[in-house]
PDB file of C-alpha atoms in Angstrom:
ATOM      1  CA  MET A   1       0.000   0.000   0.000  1.00 42.00           C
ATOM      2  CA  PRO A   2       1.372   3.425  -0.881  1.00 43.00           C
ATOM      3  CA  VAL A   3       2.423   5.689   1.931  1.00 41.00           C
ATOM      4  CA  THR A   4       1.634   9.373   1.470  1.00 42.00           C
ATOM      5  CA  SER A   5       2.729  12.574   3.096  1.00 44.00           C
ATOM      6  CA  GLY A   6      -0.720  14.042   2.412  1.00 47.00           C
ATOM      7  CA  SER A   7      -1.819  14.341   6.026  1.00 59.00           C
ATOM      8  CA  GLY A   8      -3.363  17.749   6.547  1.00 82.00           C
ATOM      9  CA  ASN A   9      -4.719  18.046   3.008  1.00 91.00           C
ATOM     10  CA  PRO A  10      -8.468  18.694   2.568  1.00 93.00           C
ATOM     11  CA  LYS A  11     -10.803  15.718   2.431  1.00 93.00           C
ATOM     12  CA  TRP A  12     -11.595  14.181  -0.924  1.00 95.00           C
ATOM     13  CA  THR A  13     -14.817  15.575  -2.377  1.00 92.00           C
ATOM     14  CA  ARG A  14     -17.529  13.406  -3.865  1.00 90.00           C
ATOM     15  CA  ASP A  15     -16.441  14.377  -7.389  1.00 90.00           C
ATOM     16  CA  GLU A  16     -12.848  13.366  -6.722  1.00 95.00           C
ATOM     17  CA  THR A  17     -13.945  10.126  -5.085  1.00 95.00           C
ATOM     18  CA  LEU A  18     -16.124   9.228  -8.079  1.00 94.00           C
ATOM     19  CA  LEU A  19     -13.114   9.698 -10.353  1.00 96.00           C
ATOM     20  CA  ALA A  20     -10.972   7.485  -8.124  1.00 97.00           C
ATOM     21  CA  LEU A  21     -13.647   4.771  -7.963  1.00 97.00           C
ATOM     22  CA  ASP A  22     -13.962   4.816 -11.738  1.00 96.00           C
ATOM     23  CA  LEU A  23     -10.186   4.360 -11.916  1.00 97.00           C
ATOM     24  CA  LEU A  24     -10.418   1.405  -9.531  1.00 97.00           C
ATOM     25  CA  TYR A  25     -13.190  -0.242 -11.552  1.00 97.00           C
ATOM     26  CA  ARG A  26     -11.310   0.264 -14.805  1.00 96.00           C
ATOM     27  CA  HIS A  27      -8.289  -1.544 -13.406  1.00 97.00           C
ATOM     28  CA  GLY A  28     -10.155  -4.067 -11.281  1.00 96.00           C
ATOM     29  CA  LYS A  29      -7.730  -3.495  -8.426  1.00 96.00           C
ATOM     30  CA  PRO A  30      -5.949  -0.640  -6.596  1.00 96.00           C
ATOM     31  CA  VAL A  31      -3.716   1.336  -8.928  1.00 97.00           C
ATOM     32  CA  ASP A  32       0.017   1.617  -8.412  1.00 97.00           C
ATOM     33  CA  LYS A  33       1.350   5.114  -7.810  1.00 96.00           C
ATOM     34  CA  ASN A  34       3.677   4.763 -10.796  1.00 96.00           C
ATOM     35  CA  HIS A  35       0.904   3.911 -13.242  1.00 97.00           C
ATOM     36  CA  THR A  36       0.240   6.541 -15.893  1.00 96.00           C
ATOM     37  CA  ASP A  37      -3.474   6.601 -14.995  1.00 97.00           C
ATOM     38  CA  ALA A  38      -2.642   7.557 -11.398  1.00 97.00           C
ATOM     39  CA  ALA A  39      -0.387  10.327 -12.677  1.00 97.00           C
ATOM     40  CA  GLU A  40      -3.067  11.548 -15.107  1.00 96.00           C
ATOM     41  CA  LEU A  41      -5.757  11.773 -12.414  1.00 96.00           C
ATOM     42  CA  SER A  42      -3.281  13.469 -10.103  1.00 97.00           C
ATOM     43  CA  ARG A  43      -2.520  16.138 -12.722  1.00 95.00           C
ATOM     44  CA  LEU A  44      -6.225  16.741 -13.314  1.00 94.00           C
ATOM     45  CA  LEU A  45      -7.071  17.135  -9.627  1.00 94.00           C
ATOM     46  CA  ARG A  46      -4.050  19.294  -8.851  1.00 93.00           C
ATOM     47  CA  ALA A  47      -4.895  21.636 -11.747  1.00 91.00           C
ATOM     48  CA  ALA A  48      -8.547  21.927 -10.751  1.00 88.00           C
ATOM     49  CA  ASN A  49      -9.606  24.684  -8.398  1.00 83.00           C
ATOM     50  CA  ILE A  50     -11.212  22.248  -5.977  1.00 83.00           C
ATOM     51  CA  TYR A  51      -9.789  23.915  -2.899  1.00 87.00           C
ATOM     52  CA  PRO A  52      -8.014  27.269  -2.459  1.00 86.00           C
ATOM     53  CA  ALA A  53      -4.251  27.030  -2.791  1.00 85.00           C
ATOM     54  CA  THR A  54      -3.902  28.196   0.814  1.00 88.00           C
ATOM     55  CA  GLU A  55      -5.587  24.986   2.001  1.00 89.00           C
ATOM     56  CA  ARG A  56      -3.408  22.656  -0.070  1.00 91.00           C
ATOM     57  CA  LYS A  57      -0.046  21.154   0.794  1.00 92.00           C
ATOM     58  CA  ASP A  58       2.557  20.407  -1.849  1.00 92.00           C
ATOM     59  CA  SER A  59       1.468  16.773  -1.696  1.00 94.00           C
ATOM     60  CA  PHE A  60      -2.148  17.607  -2.551  1.00 95.00           C
ATOM     61  CA  ARG A  61      -3.615  14.808  -4.709  1.00 95.00           C
ATOM     62  CA  ASN A  62      -0.211  13.562  -5.849  1.00 96.00           C
ATOM     63  CA  SER A  63       0.145  10.118  -7.430  1.00 97.00           C
ATOM     64  CA  ASP A  64       0.740   8.562  -4.029  1.00 96.00           C
ATOM     65  CA  GLY A  65      -2.505  10.060  -2.798  1.00 96.00           C
ATOM     66  CA  VAL A  66      -4.450   8.832  -5.837  1.00 97.00           C
ATOM     67  CA  ALA A  67      -3.055   5.318  -5.395  1.00 97.00           C
ATOM     68  CA  LEU A  68      -3.919   5.359  -1.697  1.00 96.00           C
ATOM     69  CA  LYS A  69      -7.467   6.492  -2.464  1.00 97.00           C
ATOM     70  CA  THR A  70      -7.973   3.490  -4.750  1.00 97.00           C
ATOM     71  CA  GLN A  71      -6.730   1.318  -1.863  1.00 96.00           C
ATOM     72  CA  ASN A  72      -9.224   2.985   0.482  1.00 96.00           C
ATOM     73  CA  LEU A  73     -12.058   2.443  -1.973  1.00 97.00           C
ATOM     74  CA  PHE A  74     -11.042  -1.187  -2.462  1.00 97.00           C
ATOM     75  CA  SER A  75     -11.220  -1.588   1.302  1.00 96.00           C
ATOM     76  CA  ALA A  76     -14.668   0.014   1.310  1.00 96.00           C
ATOM     77  CA  LEU A  77     -15.769  -2.528  -1.295  1.00 96.00           C
ATOM     78  CA  HIS A  78     -14.272  -5.337   0.798  1.00 94.00           C
ATOM     79  CA  PRO A  79     -14.877  -4.460   4.468  1.00 91.00           C
ATOM     80  CA  GLU A  80     -13.659  -7.904   5.480  1.00 90.00           C
ATOM     81  CA  ARG A  81     -10.140  -6.592   4.865  1.00 84.00           C
ATOM     82  CA  ARG A  82     -10.639  -4.360   7.922  1.00 81.00           C
ATOM     83  CA  LEU A  83      -8.516  -1.618   6.379  1.00 83.00           C
ATOM     84  CA  SER A  84      -9.187   2.109   6.452  1.00 88.00           C
ATOM     85  CA  SER A  85     -11.758   3.903   4.335  1.00 93.00           C
ATOM     86  CA  SER A  86     -13.620   7.149   4.786  1.00 94.00           C
ATOM     87  CA  GLU A  87     -17.335   7.754   5.216  1.00 94.00           C
ATOM     88  CA  MET A  88     -17.367   9.201   1.687  1.00 94.00           C
ATOM     89  CA  ASP A  89     -15.606   6.088   0.329  1.00 96.00           C
ATOM     90  CA  ARG A  90     -18.190   3.795   1.917  1.00 95.00           C
ATOM     91  CA  ALA A  91     -21.138   5.890   0.757  1.00 92.00           C
ATOM     92  CA  VAL A  92     -19.923   6.061  -2.854  1.00 93.00           C
ATOM     93  CA  VAL A  93     -19.228   2.317  -3.212  1.00 96.00           C
ATOM     94  CA  VAL A  94     -22.686   1.522  -1.820  1.00 94.00           C
ATOM     95  CA  GLU A  95     -24.267   3.890  -4.322  1.00 90.00           C
ATOM     96  CA  PHE A  96     -22.096   2.875  -7.276  1.00 92.00           C
ATOM     97  CA  THR A  97     -21.630  -0.859  -6.930  1.00 93.00           C
ATOM     98  CA  SER A  98     -19.700  -2.715  -9.618  1.00 94.00           C
ATOM     99  CA  SER A  99     -23.013  -3.355 -11.416  1.00 94.00           C
ATOM    100  CA  ARG A 100     -23.168   0.403 -12.094  1.00 91.00           C
ATOM    101  CA  LYS A 101     -19.557   0.802 -13.185  1.00 93.00           C
ATOM    102  CA  PHE A 102     -20.503   1.665 -16.778  1.00 93.00           C
ATOM    103  CA  GLU A 103     -22.885   4.377 -15.590  1.00 88.00           C
ATOM    104  CA  LEU A 104     -20.138   5.646 -13.303  1.00 91.00           C
ATOM    105  CA  ALA A 105     -17.715   5.645 -16.247  1.00 92.00           C
ATOM    106  CA  GLU A 106     -20.012   8.037 -18.137  1.00 87.00           C
ATOM    107  CA  ILE A 107     -20.277  10.339 -15.131  1.00 85.00           C
ATOM    108  CA  ALA A 108     -16.518  10.240 -14.530  1.00 89.00           C
ATOM    109  CA  SER A 109     -15.835  11.041 -18.181  1.00 87.00           C
ATOM    110  CA  ALA A 110     -18.131  14.072 -17.965  1.00 81.00           C
ATOM    111  CA  ILE A 111     -16.469  15.268 -14.742  1.00 85.00           C
ATOM    112  CA  ARG A 112     -13.012  14.935 -16.298  1.00 87.00           C
ATOM    113  CA  GLN A 113     -14.173  16.845 -19.367  1.00 81.00           C
ATOM    114  CA  ALA A 114     -15.652  19.593 -17.191  1.00 79.00           C
ATOM    115  CA  LEU A 115     -12.513  19.935 -15.072  1.00 83.00           C
ATOM    116  CA  ALA A 116     -10.198  19.894 -18.061  1.00 80.00           C
ATOM    117  CA  SER A 117     -12.176  22.578 -19.924  1.00 72.00           C
ATOM    118  CA  ASN A 118     -12.684  24.899 -16.951  1.00 63.00           C
ATOM    119  CA  PRO A 119     -10.819  23.993 -13.740  1.00 54.00           C
ATOM    120  CA  SER A 120     -12.305  27.009 -11.928  1.00 55.00           C
ATOM    121  CA  ASP A 121     -15.732  25.301 -11.979  1.00 49.00           C
ATOM    122  CA  ALA A 122     -14.517  22.853  -9.349  1.00 47.00           C
ATOM    123  CA  MET A 123     -14.560  25.164  -6.309  1.00 48.00           C
ATOM    124  CA  GLU A 124     -16.620  23.658  -3.512  1.00 46.00           C
ATOM    125  CA  ASP A 125     -19.891  25.372  -2.559  1.00 47.00           C
ATOM    126  CA  ASP A 126     -21.523  24.196   0.648  1.00 42.00           C
ATOM    127  CA  ASP A 127     -24.901  25.546  -0.464  1.00 44.00           C
ATOM    128  CA  ASP A 128     -25.076  23.146  -3.404  1.00 46.00           C
ATOM    129  CA  LEU A 129     -27.439  20.198  -3.153  1.00 47.00           C
ATOM    130  CA  GLU A 130     -25.484  17.016  -3.751  1.00 50.00           C
ATOM    131  CA  VAL A 131     -26.528  15.067  -6.834  1.00 51.00           C
ATOM    132  CA  PRO A 132     -25.324  11.630  -7.992  1.00 52.00           C
ATOM    133  CA  GLU A 133     -22.991  13.161 -10.572  1.00 50.00           C
ATOM    134  CA  GLY A 134     -21.322  15.448  -8.027  1.00 54.00           C
ATOM    135  CA  LYS A 135     -21.071  19.226  -7.662  1.00 60.00           C
ATOM    136  CA  VAL A 136     -18.874  20.015 -10.654  1.00 63.00           C
ATOM    137  CA  LEU A 137     -21.487  18.871 -13.171  1.00 62.00           C
ATOM    138  CA  ALA A 138     -24.338  20.282 -11.094  1.00 63.00           C
ATOM    139  CA  ARG A 139     -22.728  23.725 -11.125  1.00 63.00           C
ATOM    140  CA  ARG A 140     -22.081  23.668 -14.874  1.00 61.00           C
ATOM    141  CA  HIS A 141     -25.638  22.416 -15.397  1.00 60.00           C
ATOM    142  CA  ARG A 142     -27.062  25.424 -13.534  1.00 61.00           C
ATOM    143  CA  GLN A 143     -24.818  27.822 -15.424  1.00 62.00           C
ATOM    144  CA  ARG A 144     -26.101  26.491 -18.756  1.00 62.00           C
ATOM    145  CA  ASP A 145     -29.702  26.644 -17.549  1.00 61.00           C
ATOM    146  CA  ARG A 146     -29.323  30.298 -16.539  1.00 67.00           C
ATOM    147  CA  ARG A 147     -27.879  31.258 -19.909  1.00 70.00           C
ATOM    148  CA  LEU A 148     -30.881  29.742 -21.702  1.00 80.00           C
ATOM    149  CA  ARG A 149     -33.540  30.912 -19.252  1.00 87.00           C
ATOM    150  CA  THR A 150     -34.223  34.249 -20.976  1.00 87.00           C
ATOM    151  CA  ARG A 151     -34.542  32.649 -24.406  1.00 87.00           C
ATOM    152  CA  LEU A 152     -36.859  29.943 -23.107  1.00 90.00           C
ATOM    153  CA  ILE A 153     -39.127  32.446 -21.338  1.00 92.00           C
ATOM    154  CA  GLU A 154     -39.350  34.642 -24.411  1.00 89.00           C
ATOM    155  CA  LYS A 155     -40.292  31.657 -26.561  1.00 89.00           C
ATOM    156  CA  ARG A 156     -42.998  30.494 -24.150  1.00 90.00           C
ATOM    157  CA  ARG A 157     -44.390  33.949 -23.344  1.00 89.00           C
ATOM    158  CA  THR A 158     -46.759  34.099 -26.328  1.00 87.00           C
ATOM    159  CA  GLY A 159     -48.694  31.114 -24.992  1.00 88.00           C
ATOM    160  CA  GLY A 160     -48.443  32.126 -21.348  1.00 90.00           C
ATOM    161  CA  LEU A 161     -45.780  30.936 -18.938  1.00 95.00           C
ATOM    162  CA  ARG A 162     -46.598  27.669 -17.184  1.00 95.00           C
ATOM    163  CA  CYS A 163     -44.663  25.364 -14.841  1.00 97.00           C
ATOM    164  CA  GLU A 164     -44.357  21.911 -16.391  1.00 97.00           C
ATOM    165  CA  ILE A 165     -44.428  20.258 -12.967  1.00 96.00           C
ATOM    166  CA  CYS A 166     -47.211  21.942 -10.981  1.00 96.00           C
ATOM    167  CA  ASP A 167     -49.058  23.834 -13.768  1.00 95.00           C
ATOM    168  CA  PHE A 168     -48.683  27.194 -12.018  1.00 95.00           C
ATOM    169  CA  ALA A 169     -49.159  29.765 -14.768  1.00 95.00           C
ATOM    170  CA  VAL A 170     -49.293  33.471 -15.543  1.00 93.00           C
ATOM    171  CA  SER A 171     -51.237  35.009 -18.402  1.00 88.00           C
ATOM    172  CA  THR A 172     -49.783  36.470 -21.567  1.00 87.00           C
ATOM    173  CA  SER A 173     -50.714  39.936 -20.282  1.00 86.00           C
ATOM    174  CA  ALA A 174     -48.895  39.515 -16.962  1.00 87.00           C
ATOM    175  CA  ALA A 175     -46.183  41.999 -16.018  1.00 89.00           C
ATOM    176  CA  LYS A 176     -42.653  41.131 -17.117  1.00 88.00           C
ATOM    177  CA  SER A 177     -41.691  40.946 -13.439  1.00 91.00           C
ATOM    178  CA  THR A 178     -43.571  37.620 -13.258  1.00 92.00           C
ATOM    179  CA  ASP A 179     -40.661  36.121 -15.212  1.00 92.00           C
ATOM    180  CA  SER A 180     -39.000  35.834 -11.810  1.00 92.00           C
ATOM    181  CA  PHE A 181     -41.401  33.017 -10.916  1.00 94.00           C
ATOM    182  CA  PHE A 182     -39.781  30.709 -13.463  1.00 95.00           C
ATOM    183  CA  GLU A 183     -36.538  28.846 -14.072  1.00 91.00           C
ATOM    184  CA  ALA A 184     -35.155  26.769 -16.936  1.00 90.00           C
ATOM    185  CA  HIS A 185     -34.346  23.135 -16.178  1.00 88.00           C
ATOM    186  CA  HIS A 186     -32.278  20.786 -18.348  1.00 83.00           C
ATOM    187  CA  ILE A 187     -34.269  17.603 -18.966  1.00 85.00           C
ATOM    188  CA  THR A 188     -31.338  15.288 -19.736  1.00 77.00           C
ATOM    189  CA  PRO A 189     -29.015  13.724 -17.141  1.00 72.00           C
ATOM    190  CA  LEU A 190     -25.969  15.829 -16.295  1.00 61.00           C
ATOM    191  CA  ALA A 191     -23.408  13.366 -17.648  1.00 61.00           C
ATOM    192  CA  VAL A 192     -25.268  13.235 -20.979  1.00 61.00           C
ATOM    193  CA  ALA A 193     -25.724  16.995 -21.126  1.00 57.00           C
ATOM    194  CA  GLU A 194     -22.021  17.588 -20.492  1.00 54.00           C
ATOM    195  CA  GLY A 195     -21.180  15.745 -23.709  1.00 53.00           C
ATOM    196  CA  GLU A 196     -23.391  17.990 -25.833  1.00 52.00           C
ATOM    197  CA  ARG A 197     -21.732  20.696 -27.913  1.00 50.00           C
ATOM    198  CA  THR A 198     -24.848  22.861 -27.819  1.00 59.00           C
ATOM    199  CA  THR A 199     -28.024  22.904 -25.755  1.00 66.00           C
ATOM    200  CA  ARG A 200     -31.309  23.362 -27.616  1.00 77.00           C
ATOM    201  CA  LEU A 201     -34.388  24.997 -26.123  1.00 83.00           C
ATOM    202  CA  SER A 202     -36.188  21.710 -26.763  1.00 85.00           C
ATOM    203  CA  ASP A 203     -33.834  20.202 -24.162  1.00 83.00           C
ATOM    204  CA  MET A 204     -35.163  22.598 -21.535  1.00 88.00           C
ATOM    205  CA  ALA A 205     -38.277  22.557 -19.331  1.00 93.00           C
ATOM    206  CA  LEU A 206     -39.869  25.664 -17.850  1.00 95.00           C
ATOM    207  CA  VAL A 207     -40.626  25.207 -14.156  1.00 95.00           C
ATOM    208  CA  CYS A 208     -41.535  27.526 -11.308  1.00 95.00           C
ATOM    209  CA  ALA A 209     -38.834  28.359  -8.770  1.00 92.00           C
ATOM    210  CA  CYS A 210     -40.396  26.116  -6.111  1.00 94.00           C
ATOM    211  CA  CYS A 211     -40.610  23.100  -8.414  1.00 95.00           C
ATOM    212  CA  HIS A 212     -37.076  23.727  -9.648  1.00 92.00           C
ATOM    213  CA  ARG A 213     -35.841  23.433  -6.083  1.00 90.00           C
ATOM    214  CA  PHE A 214     -38.131  20.417  -5.573  1.00 93.00           C
ATOM    215  CA  ILE A 215     -36.864  18.432  -8.561  1.00 92.00           C
ATOM    216  CA  HIS A 216     -33.241  19.044  -7.593  1.00 86.00           C
ATOM    217  CA  ARG A 217     -34.026  17.865  -4.065  1.00 88.00           C
ATOM    218  CA  LEU A 218     -35.658  14.723  -5.500  1.00 90.00           C
ATOM    219  CA  ILE A 219     -32.522  14.054  -7.530  1.00 85.00           C
ATOM    220  CA  SER A 220     -30.366  14.617  -4.457  1.00 79.00           C
ATOM    221  CA  ASP A 221     -32.453  12.359  -2.216  1.00 84.00           C
ATOM    222  CA  SER A 222     -32.982   9.648  -4.858  1.00 83.00           C
ATOM    223  CA  LYS A 223     -29.326   9.679  -5.900  1.00 77.00           C
ATOM    224  CA  ARG A 224     -30.388   9.318  -9.526  1.00 82.00           C
ATOM    225  CA  TRP A 225     -31.797  11.472 -12.307  1.00 83.00           C
ATOM    226  CA  VAL A 226     -35.496  12.381 -11.969  1.00 91.00           C
ATOM    227  CA  GLY A 227     -37.497  13.538 -14.976  1.00 92.00           C
ATOM    228  CA  ILE A 228     -40.251  16.152 -15.206  1.00 95.00           C
ATOM    229  CA  THR A 229     -43.117  13.609 -15.314  1.00 95.00           C
ATOM    230  CA  GLU A 230     -41.795  11.707 -12.303  1.00 95.00           C
ATOM    231  CA  ALA A 231     -41.353  14.959 -10.383  1.00 95.00           C
ATOM    232  CA  ALA A 232     -44.936  15.973 -11.170  1.00 95.00           C
ATOM    233  CA  GLU A 233     -46.214  12.640  -9.872  1.00 94.00           C
ATOM    234  CA  ALA A 234     -44.095  12.916  -6.736  1.00 94.00           C
ATOM    235  CA  ARG A 235     -45.467  16.385  -6.099  1.00 93.00           C
ATOM    236  CA  LYS A 236     -49.074  15.163  -6.405  1.00 90.00           C
ATOM    237  CA  LYS A 237     -48.439  12.331  -3.954  1.00 89.00           C
ATOM    238  CA  SER A 238     -46.941  14.726  -1.418  1.00 85.00           C
ATOM    239  CA  LEU A 239     -49.934  17.107  -1.372  1.00 78.00           C
ATOM    240  CA  MET A 240     -52.400  16.964   1.537  1.00 56.00           C
ATOM    241  CA  PHE A 241     -55.451  17.748  -0.595  1.00 49.00           C
TER     242      PHE A 241
END
């Protein structure tokens, strides 16, 4: 097992842990610190703005640390080994068992693409709801939604703005300030959306602010993608009348 001098470095985030678990599944065993894949993941994580430089030691996410993380995750998968693993390690391997390794591979590929294209997107935000794909993709997802929100509202305005989850609506003659009731929501899973070169308005749903928060909470609690129809049904079941 590799020995690191990484004590005192920040804890591994969910995004980082997903990348390490994908690496473990791809190799079928813990990865040696000298393997090129360990070095590649190390370079990606060290370049990403996951934590402020002031919180990082020189050993932050070096190849030794990446190799050790795959050992920790292997131990989480095999608790009978009675070796160390973190709470995050154990939670992630329960959620993404080996039967979901191909789904994880898609998510990991999207995270790597996001980090490589814009490392500054990686900064942790404690206010973010956690989603299965992690915070990096969730943040980029929201940024894309915001950019398209104005266009989507303008397109829908002629027929009246209506939430596709709860049917809350405002008339075509309503004041422009009522735009603030609505948000744009991407209807495809984050890992799929990340691979798209462009986002079409047909890929977006118009939802009220409350339902937008609700569907993201459903995704967070369910630890999987939830579509508009499923969210609408969940909302109906939760009502007291």
